[in-house]
Tab-separated table of C-alpha atoms in Angstrom:
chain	number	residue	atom	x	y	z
A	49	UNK	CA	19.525	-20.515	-35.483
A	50	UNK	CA	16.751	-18.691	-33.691
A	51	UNK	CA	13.902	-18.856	-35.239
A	52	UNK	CA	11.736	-16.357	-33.864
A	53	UNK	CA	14.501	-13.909	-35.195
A	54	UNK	CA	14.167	-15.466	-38.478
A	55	UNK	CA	10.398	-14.717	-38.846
A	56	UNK	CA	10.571	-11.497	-37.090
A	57	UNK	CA	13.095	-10.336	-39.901
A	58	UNK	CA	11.145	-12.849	-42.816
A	59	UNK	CA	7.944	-10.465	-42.040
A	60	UNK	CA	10.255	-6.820	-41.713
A	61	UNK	CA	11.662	-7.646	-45.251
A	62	UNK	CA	8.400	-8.704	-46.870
A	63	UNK	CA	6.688	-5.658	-45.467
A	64	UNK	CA	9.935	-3.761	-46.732
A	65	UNK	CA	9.925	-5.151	-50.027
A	66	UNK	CA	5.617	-4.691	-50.103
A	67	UNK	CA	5.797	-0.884	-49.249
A	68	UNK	CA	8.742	-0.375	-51.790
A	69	UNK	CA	6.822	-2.325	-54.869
A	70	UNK	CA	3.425	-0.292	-53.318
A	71	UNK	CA	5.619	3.050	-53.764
A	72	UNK	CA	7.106	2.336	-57.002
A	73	UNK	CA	3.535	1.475	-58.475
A	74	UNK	CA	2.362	5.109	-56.563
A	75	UNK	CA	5.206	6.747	-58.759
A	76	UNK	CA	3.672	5.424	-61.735
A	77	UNK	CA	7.191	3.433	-62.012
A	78	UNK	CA	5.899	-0.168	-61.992
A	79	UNK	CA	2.922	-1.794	-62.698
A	80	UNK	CA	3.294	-5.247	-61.038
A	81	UNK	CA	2.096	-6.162	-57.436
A	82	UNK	CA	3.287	-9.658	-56.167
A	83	UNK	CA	0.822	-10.229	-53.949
A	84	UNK	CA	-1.785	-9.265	-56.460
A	85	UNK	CA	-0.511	-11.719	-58.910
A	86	UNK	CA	-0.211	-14.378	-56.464
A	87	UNK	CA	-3.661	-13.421	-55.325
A	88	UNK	CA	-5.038	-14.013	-58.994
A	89	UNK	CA	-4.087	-17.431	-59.177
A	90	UNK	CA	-6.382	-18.383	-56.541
A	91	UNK	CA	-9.732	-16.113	-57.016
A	92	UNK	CA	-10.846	-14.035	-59.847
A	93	UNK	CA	-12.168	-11.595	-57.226
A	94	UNK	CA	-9.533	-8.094	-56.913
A	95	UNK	CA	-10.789	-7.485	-53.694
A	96	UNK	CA	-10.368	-11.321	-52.474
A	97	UNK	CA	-6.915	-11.668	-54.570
A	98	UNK	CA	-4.651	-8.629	-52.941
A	99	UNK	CA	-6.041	-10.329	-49.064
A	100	UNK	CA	-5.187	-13.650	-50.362
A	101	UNK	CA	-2.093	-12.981	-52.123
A	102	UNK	CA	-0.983	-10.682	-49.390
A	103	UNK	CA	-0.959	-13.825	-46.831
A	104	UNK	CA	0.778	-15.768	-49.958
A	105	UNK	CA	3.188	-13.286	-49.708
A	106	UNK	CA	3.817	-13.359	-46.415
A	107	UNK	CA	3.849	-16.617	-46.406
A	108	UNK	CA	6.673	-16.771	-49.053
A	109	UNK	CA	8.737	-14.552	-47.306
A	110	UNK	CA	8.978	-16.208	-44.263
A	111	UNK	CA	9.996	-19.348	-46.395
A	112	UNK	CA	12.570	-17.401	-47.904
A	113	UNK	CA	13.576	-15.922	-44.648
A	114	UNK	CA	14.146	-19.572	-43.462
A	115	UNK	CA	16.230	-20.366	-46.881
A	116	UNK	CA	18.375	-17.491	-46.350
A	117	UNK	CA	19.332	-18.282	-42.498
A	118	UNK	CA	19.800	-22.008	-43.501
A	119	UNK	CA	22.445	-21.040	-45.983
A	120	UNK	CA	24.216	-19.078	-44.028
A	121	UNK	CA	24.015	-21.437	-41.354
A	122	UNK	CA	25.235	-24.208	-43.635
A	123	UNK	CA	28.175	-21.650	-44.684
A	124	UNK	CA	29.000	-20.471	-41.045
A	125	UNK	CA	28.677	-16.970	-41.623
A	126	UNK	CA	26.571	-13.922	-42.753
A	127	UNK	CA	27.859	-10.995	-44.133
A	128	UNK	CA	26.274	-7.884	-45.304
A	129	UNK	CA	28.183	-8.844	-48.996
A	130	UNK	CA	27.149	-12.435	-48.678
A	131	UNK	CA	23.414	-11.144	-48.213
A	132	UNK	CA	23.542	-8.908	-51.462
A	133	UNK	CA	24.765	-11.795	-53.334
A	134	UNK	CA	22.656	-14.003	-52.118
A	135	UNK	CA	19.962	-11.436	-53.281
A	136	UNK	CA	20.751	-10.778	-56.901
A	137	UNK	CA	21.518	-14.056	-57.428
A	138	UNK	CA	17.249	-14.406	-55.990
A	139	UNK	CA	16.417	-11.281	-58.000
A	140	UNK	CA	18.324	-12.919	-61.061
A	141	UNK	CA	16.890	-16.088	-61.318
A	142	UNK	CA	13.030	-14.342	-60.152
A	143	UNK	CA	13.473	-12.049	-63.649
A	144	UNK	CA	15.042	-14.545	-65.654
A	145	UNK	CA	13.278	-18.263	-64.592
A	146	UNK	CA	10.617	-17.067	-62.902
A	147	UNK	CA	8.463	-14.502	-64.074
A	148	UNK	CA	8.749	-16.330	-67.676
A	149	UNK	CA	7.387	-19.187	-65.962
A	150	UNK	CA	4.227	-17.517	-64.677
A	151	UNK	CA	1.731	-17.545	-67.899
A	152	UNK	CA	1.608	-21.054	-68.090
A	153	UNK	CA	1.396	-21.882	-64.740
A	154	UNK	CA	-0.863	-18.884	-63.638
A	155	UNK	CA	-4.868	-19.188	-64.607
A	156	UNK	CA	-5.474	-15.535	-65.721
A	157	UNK	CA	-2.059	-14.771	-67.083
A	158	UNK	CA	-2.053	-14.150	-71.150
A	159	UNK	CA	0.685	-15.850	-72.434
A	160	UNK	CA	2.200	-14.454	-75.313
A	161	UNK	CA	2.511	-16.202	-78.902
């Protein structure tokens, strides 16, 4: 594995994913902004939360980056098909475990009842 690679294309896709979740809220299509919510959890201050949540982020990209290389590392391949799998299954389990998980865990999150 090479490593720099792996961070170099950890921080492309996080700044990929970023502008595209920046756009859709634009478009009036979404309403959610990771790092924003990440940012939250740390500081009640909006201007304080998108810096801090965008190095969260970041962060969590490159640590996902490294997750993704060491599977296909372990597996002994990577595939364009392999990489879209790999990526719903992530997407699947972010909308069905994760996000549900947030109001309890998150400090300024309204859980509902």
């Amino acid at each position: 594995m090479n490593i720099l690679s792996i961070l170099l294309w950890g921080f492309v896709a996080t700044v990929v994913l970023t502008s595209l979740l920046a756009a859709s809220q634009a478009f009036g299509v979404s309403r959610m902004s990771i790092p924003f919510i990440l940012g939250t959890m740390v500081t009640p201050n909006r201007d304080r939360a998108m810096l801090a949540g965008s190095a969260m982020h970041m962060v969590n990209g490159w640590l996902f980056a490294l997750i993704y290389a060491a599977a296909f590392e372990s597996l002994g391949r990577a595939t364009w098909w392999l990489g879209a799998a790999g990526g719903a299954a992530h997407g699947l389990f972010v909308l069905l475990a994760g996000l549900p998980m947030l109001p309890p865990l998150h400090p300024r999150m309204a859980s509902e009842q």
